Amino acid sequence: MADDRPIGIFDSGIGGLTVLKELHLRFPDEELVYLGDTARVPYGSKSKETVVRYTRNNIDFLEAEGVKLVVVACNTASAYALPELKDHQSPPVVGVIQGGVEAAAKLTGGRIGVIGTEATIISNVYQQALARLSPGVSVKARACPMFVPLVEEGWVDNDIARAVAHRYLSDLRGEVDTLVLGCTHYPMLKGTIKQTLGEGTRLIDSAEETANMVGQKLDRLGMRASSKEKPPKVRFYVTDSPKRSMEVARRMLGQIDIQEAEYVDII
Ligand code: DGL
């Protein structure tokens, strides 16, 4: 039996659209509802208590939209809130951390780097998950807070982006063979990060890994949507500034299948 209820996705803002885009490409029959909490972004500099509260609030909204599964596309929310929500059964919740960790553990030659927001790195969630999965592997974790505003500004491969990447990451060149991009926005900086670290470092994109995990989860739960002639519409909600959100979304993702961002009052 097919399950045509939508998949809910939320992020602190617009960056999680990298996950939505990947899901939309891989599972065109699935209806997607995205919530960007643009009123309260960034989460990456907030306390655990606050991020957990916002996360519950966002999940409640998506639940009311009738979703069959929630994807927490925000690394910070996944790091801080998912351990608190592990008993949340209905709808089931998938975060962005496990997929990246599993891919890194599988591919590494023994030296992994993880980059993310301050909160994600402080939470230690990536470091602990990697230590559990691959004991003995060295993990270097680093917060790169300036990357998020750079991406929002569309500055992903200019002099400033390269200078910031150099400042954060140049000492990891030759030191890590695999780097987990542990933040929604960082896949947009792949080219610049790769240039800084050199060809010897493989980059793990959480958006791609999360889409794999979502596919597996849907199969396991028998929740795939029925096949459609035309991909269903993507619904895009934000908690503030729909016009600006749409502009940033277009700048980040190019041509996307979203007509407009709609304001919702959930706070
Ligand atoms: N979405 C956040 C993350 O993936 C980045 C932006 C923020 O700090 O809220 O960690």
CSV table of C-alpha atoms and ligand atoms in Angstrom, one decimal:
chain,number,residue,atom,x,y,z
A,1,MET,CA,0.0,0.0,0.0
A,2,ALA,CA,1.4,3.4,-1.0
A,3,ASP,CA,1.4,6.3,1.5
A,4,ASP,CA,0.8,9.6,-0.2
A,5,ARG,CA,1.1,11.8,2.9
A,6,PRO,CA,3.8,14.4,2.6
A,7,ILE,CA,7.3,14.3,4.0
A,8,GLY,CA,8.0,17.2,6.3
A,9,ILE,CA,11.4,18.9,6.3
A,10,PHE,CA,12.6,21.8,8.5
A,11,ASP,CA,15.6,23.8,9.0
A,12,SER,CA,16.5,26.9,11.0
A,13,GLY,CA,16.3,28.8,7.7
A,14,ILE,CA,16.8,28.3,4.0
A,15,GLY,CA,20.0,26.1,4.0
A,16,GLY,CA,18.0,22.9,4.5
A,17,LEU,CA,16.7,23.4,1.0
A,18,THR,CA,19.9,21.5,0.0
A,19,VAL,CA,18.2,18.5,1.6
A,20,LEU,CA,14.9,19.2,0.0
A,21,LYS,CA,16.4,19.5,-3.4
A,22,GLU,CA,18.1,16.1,-3.0
A,23,LEU,CA,14.9,14.5,-1.8
A,24,HIS,CA,12.9,16.0,-4.6
A,25,LEU,CA,15.5,14.7,-7.2
A,26,ARG,CA,15.6,11.2,-5.8
A,27,PHE,CA,11.9,10.8,-4.9
A,28,PRO,CA,9.9,12.8,-7.4
A,29,ASP,CA,6.6,11.1,-6.4
A,30,GLU,CA,6.9,12.3,-2.8
A,31,GLU,CA,5.0,15.4,-1.7
A,32,LEU,CA,7.3,17.7,0.3
A,33,VAL,CA,6.5,20.3,2.9
A,34,TYR,CA,9.4,22.5,4.0
A,35,LEU,CA,9.5,24.8,7.0
A,36,GLY,CA,12.3,27.4,7.3
A,37,ASP,CA,12.4,29.0,10.7
A,38,THR,CA,13.7,32.3,9.3
A,39,ALA,CA,12.4,34.3,12.3
A,40,ARG,CA,14.7,32.5,14.7
A,41,VAL,CA,17.7,31.7,12.5
A,42,PRO,CA,20.6,31.2,13.4
A,43,TYR,CA,20.3,28.2,15.7
A,44,GLY,CA,24.1,27.6,15.5
A,45,SER,CA,24.9,30.2,18.2
A,46,LYS,CA,22.0,29.3,20.6
A,47,SER,CA,21.8,27.1,23.7
A,48,LYS,CA,20.7,23.5,23.7
A,49,GLU,CA,17.5,24.3,25.6
A,50,THR,CA,16.4,26.9,23.1
A,51,VAL,CA,17.2,24.7,20.0
A,52,VAL,CA,15.2,21.8,21.5
A,53,ARG,CA,12.2,24.1,22.2
A,54,TYR,CA,12.3,25.5,18.6
A,55,THR,CA,12.7,22.0,17.2
A,56,ARG,CA,9.6,20.7,19.1
A,57,ASN,CA,7.6,23.7,17.9
A,58,ASN,CA,8.6,23.1,14.2
A,59,ILE,CA,7.8,19.4,14.5
A,60,ASP,CA,4.4,20.2,15.9
A,61,PHE,CA,3.7,22.4,12.9
A,62,LEU,CA,4.7,19.7,10.4
A,63,GLU,CA,2.7,17.2,12.3
A,64,ALA,CA,-0.4,19.4,12.0
A,65,GLU,CA,0.3,19.5,8.2
A,66,GLY,CA,-0.2,15.7,8.2
A,67,VAL,CA,3.3,14.6,7.4
A,68,LYS,CA,4.3,10.9,7.5
A,69,LEU,CA,8.0,11.6,8.4
A,70,VAL,CA,10.0,14.6,9.6
A,71,VAL,CA,13.5,15.3,8.3
A,72,VAL,CA,15.4,17.5,10.6
A,73,ALA,CA,17.5,19.1,7.9
A,74,CYS,CA,19.4,21.3,10.3
A,75,ASN,CA,22.6,19.9,11.8
A,76,THR,CA,22.4,22.0,14.9
A,77,ALA,CA,18.8,20.9,15.6
A,78,SER,CA,19.8,17.3,14.8
A,79,ALA,CA,22.8,17.5,17.2
A,80,TYR,CA,21.0,19.2,20.1
A,81,ALA,CA,17.4,18.0,19.8
A,82,LEU,CA,17.4,14.5,18.3
A,83,PRO,CA,18.9,12.8,21.4
A,84,GLU,CA,15.9,14.3,23.3
A,85,LEU,CA,13.4,13.1,20.7
A,86,LYS,CA,14.6,9.6,20.2
A,87,ASP,CA,11.3,8.2,21.5
A,88,HIS,CA,9.3,10.3,19.1
A,89,GLN,CA,7.5,7.6,17.1
A,90,SER,CA,4.8,9.3,15.2
A,91,PRO,CA,5.7,10.8,12.9
A,92,PRO,CA,9.2,9.2,12.8
A,93,VAL,CA,12.1,11.7,12.7
A,94,VAL,CA,15.3,11.5,10.7
A,95,GLY,CA,18.2,13.8,11.3
A,96,VAL,CA,21.2,14.7,9.1
A,97,ILE,CA,24.0,13.5,11.3
A,98,GLN,CA,23.8,9.7,11.1
A,99,GLY,CA,24.0,9.5,7.3
A,100,GLY,CA,27.2,11.7,7.2
A,101,VAL,CA,28.8,9.8,10.0
A,102,GLU,CA,28.2,6.4,8.4
A,103,ALA,CA,29.5,7.5,5.0
A,104,ALA,CA,32.6,9.0,6.6
A,105,ALA,CA,33.3,5.9,8.7
A,106,LYS,CA,33.0,3.7,5.6
A,107,LEU,CA,35.2,5.8,3.3
A,108,THR,CA,37.9,7.2,5.6
A,109,GLY,CA,41.5,6.0,5.7
A,110,GLY,CA,41.5,6.9,9.4
A,111,ARG,CA,41.6,10.7,9.6
A,112,ILE,CA,38.2,12.4,9.6
A,113,GLY,CA,37.4,16.1,9.9
A,114,VAL,CA,34.0,17.5,10.8
A,115,ILE,CA,33.0,21.1,10.3
A,116,GLY,CA,29.7,22.7,11.5
A,117,THR,CA,28.2,25.6,13.5
A,118,GLU,CA,29.5,26.3,17.0
A,119,ALA,CA,26.6,24.5,18.6
A,120,THR,CA,27.0,21.4,16.5
A,121,ILE,CA,30.7,21.2,17.3
A,122,ILE,CA,30.2,21.9,21.0
A,123,SER,CA,27.5,19.3,21.2
A,124,ASN,CA,30.1,16.6,20.5
A,125,VAL,CA,27.5,14.5,18.7
A,126,TYR,CA,29.5,13.9,15.5
A,127,GLN,CA,32.7,13.2,17.5
A,128,GLN,CA,30.9,10.7,19.7
A,129,ALA,CA,29.0,9.0,16.8
A,130,LEU,CA,32.3,8.6,14.9
A,131,ALA,CA,34.1,7.2,17.9
A,132,ARG,CA,31.3,4.7,18.4
A,133,LEU,CA,31.3,3.6,14.8
A,134,SER,CA,35.0,3.6,14.1
A,135,PRO,CA,37.0,3.5,17.3
A,136,GLY,CA,40.6,4.4,16.6
A,137,VAL,CA,39.9,6.9,13.9
A,138,SER,CA,41.2,10.4,14.5
A,139,VAL,CA,38.6,13.1,14.4
A,140,LYS,CA,39.3,16.8,14.1
A,141,ALA,CA,36.2,19.0,14.6
A,142,ARG,CA,36.0,22.7,13.8
A,143,ALA,CA,33.3,25.4,14.0
A,144,CYS,CA,33.2,27.6,10.9
A,145,PRO,CA,30.5,30.2,11.8
A,146,MET,CA,31.3,32.6,9.0
A,147,PHE,CA,30.4,30.1,6.3
A,148,VAL,CA,26.6,30.5,6.9
A,149,PRO,CA,26.4,34.3,6.2
A,150,LEU,CA,28.8,33.9,3.2
A,151,VAL,CA,26.5,31.3,1.6
A,152,GLU,CA,23.4,33.4,2.4
A,153,GLU,CA,25.1,36.3,0.6
A,154,GLY,CA,25.9,34.2,-2.4
A,155,TRP,CA,29.6,34.6,-1.8
A,156,VAL,CA,30.7,31.0,-2.3
A,157,ASP,CA,33.7,31.2,-4.6
A,158,ASN,CA,35.1,34.7,-4.4
A,159,ASP,CA,38.2,36.1,-2.7
A,160,ILE,CA,36.4,36.5,0.6
A,161,ALA,CA,35.1,33.0,0.7
A,162,ARG,CA,38.5,31.7,-0.2
A,163,ALA,CA,40.2,33.8,2.5
A,164,VAL,CA,37.7,32.6,5.2
A,165,ALA,CA,38.0,29.0,4.1
A,166,HIS,CA,41.8,29.4,4.3
A,167,ARG,CA,41.6,30.8,7.8
A,168,TYR,CA,39.4,28.0,9.1
A,169,LEU,CA,40.8,25.0,7.2
A,170,SER,CA,44.3,25.5,5.8
A,171,ASP,CA,45.9,23.7,8.7
A,172,LEU,CA,43.8,20.6,8.0
A,173,ARG,CA,45.3,20.3,4.5
A,174,GLY,CA,47.0,16.9,4.4
A,175,GLU,CA,45.7,16.2,7.9
A,176,VAL,CA,42.3,14.7,7.1
A,177,ASP,CA,41.4,12.3,4.3
A,178,THR,CA,37.6,12.8,4.7
A,179,LEU,CA,35.7,15.9,5.7
A,180,VAL,CA,32.1,15.9,6.9
A,181,LEU,CA,30.2,19.0,5.8
A,182,GLY,CA,28.1,19.1,9.1
A,183,CYS,CA,26.0,22.1,8.2
A,184,THR,CA,23.1,22.7,5.8
A,185,HIS,CA,24.9,25.6,4.1
A,186,TYR,CA,28.4,24.1,3.6
A,187,PRO,CA,27.6,22.0,0.4
A,188,MET,CA,27.3,25.3,-1.4
A,189,LEU,CA,30.9,26.0,-0.5
A,190,LYS,CA,32.2,22.6,-1.7
A,191,GLY,CA,34.4,24.0,-4.5
A,192,THR,CA,36.1,26.5,-2.2
A,193,ILE,CA,36.6,24.0,0.6
A,194,LYS,CA,38.0,21.4,-1.8
A,195,GLN,CA,40.5,24.0,-3.2
A,196,THR,CA,41.6,24.8,0.4
A,197,LEU,CA,42.0,21.2,1.5
A,198,GLY,CA,43.3,19.8,-1.8
A,199,GLU,CA,42.3,16.8,-3.9
A,200,GLY,CA,43.4,14.3,-1.2
A,201,THR,CA,40.4,15.1,1.0
A,202,ARG,CA,37.0,13.6,0.2
A,203,LEU,CA,34.0,15.8,1.2
A,204,ILE,CA,30.9,14.2,2.6
A,205,ASP,CA,27.7,16.0,1.8
A,206,SER,CA,25.0,15.5,4.5
A,207,ALA,CA,22.2,16.3,2.1
A,208,GLU,CA,23.0,13.3,-0.2
A,209,GLU,CA,23.6,11.0,2.7
A,210,THR,CA,20.3,12.1,4.4
A,211,ALA,CA,18.4,11.4,1.2
A,212,ASN,CA,19.8,7.8,1.2
A,213,MET,CA,18.7,7.4,4.8
A,214,VAL,CA,15.2,8.7,4.1
A,215,GLY,CA,14.8,6.3,1.2
A,216,GLN,CA,15.8,3.4,3.4
A,217,LYS,CA,13.4,4.5,6.2
A,218,LEU,CA,10.5,4.9,3.8
A,219,ASP,CA,11.1,1.4,2.5
A,220,ARG,CA,11.4,-0.1,5.9
A,221,LEU,CA,8.2,1.5,7.1
A,222,GLY,CA,6.3,0.8,3.8
A,223,MET,CA,5.7,4.5,3.4
A,224,ARG,CA,6.7,5.2,-0.3
A,225,ALA,CA,4.2,7.4,-2.2
A,226,SER,CA,2.4,6.0,-5.3
A,227,SER,CA,3.9,6.9,-8.7
A,228,LYS,CA,2.6,10.0,-10.3
A,229,GLU,CA,2.7,11.5,-13.8
A,230,LYS,CA,3.8,14.8,-12.5
A,231,PRO,CA,5.9,15.5,-9.4
A,232,PRO,CA,3.6,16.9,-6.7
A,233,LYS,CA,4.1,20.6,-5.6
A,234,VAL,CA,6.6,21.5,-3.0
A,235,ARG,CA,5.1,23.6,-0.2
A,236,PHE,CA,7.6,26.1,1.3
A,237,TYR,CA,6.7,27.8,4.6
A,238,VAL,CA,8.8,30.4,6.5
A,239,THR,CA,8.3,32.0,9.9
A,240,ASP,CA,9.5,35.4,8.6
A,241,SER,CA,10.5,37.4,5.4
A,242,PRO,CA,9.0,35.2,2.6
A,243,LYS,CA,10.2,37.5,-0.1
A,244,ARG,CA,13.8,37.5,1.0
A,245,SER,CA,13.6,33.8,1.7
A,246,MET,CA,12.6,33.2,-1.9
A,247,GLU,CA,15.5,35.3,-3.2
A,248,VAL,CA,18.0,33.4,-1.0
A,249,ALA,CA,16.5,30.1,-2.1
A,250,ARG,CA,16.9,31.0,-5.8
A,251,ARG,CA,20.4,32.2,-5.3
A,252,MET,CA,21.4,29.1,-3.4
A,253,LEU,CA,19.7,26.5,-5.5
A,254,GLY,CA,19.2,28.0,-8.9
A,255,GLN,CA,16.1,26.8,-10.7
A,256,ILE,CA,13.9,25.1,-8.1
A,257,ASP,CA,10.4,23.7,-8.2
A,258,ILE,CA,9.0,26.2,-5.7
A,259,GLN,CA,6.7,29.0,-6.7
A,260,GLU,CA,6.6,31.0,-3.5
A,261,ALA,CA,7.4,31.1,0.2
A,262,GLU,CA,4.4,31.4,2.4
A,263,TYR,CA,4.5,33.0,5.9
A,264,VAL,CA,3.3,31.0,8.8
A,265,ASP,CA,2.9,32.2,12.4
A,266,ILE,CA,3.9,29.3,14.6
A,267,ILE,CA,5.9,31.2,17.3
B,1,DGL,N1,20.9,25.1,9.7
B,1,DGL,C1,22.1,25.3,10.5
B,1,DGL,C2,22.9,24.0,10.6
B,1,DGL,O1,22.8,23.1,9.8
B,1,DGL,C3,23.0,26.4,10.0
B,1,DGL,C4,22.4,27.8,10.2
B,1,DGL,C5,22.1,28.1,11.7
B,1,DGL,O2,23.0,28.4,12.4
B,1,DGL,O3,20.9,28.1,12.0
B,1,DGL,O4,23.6,23.8,11.6
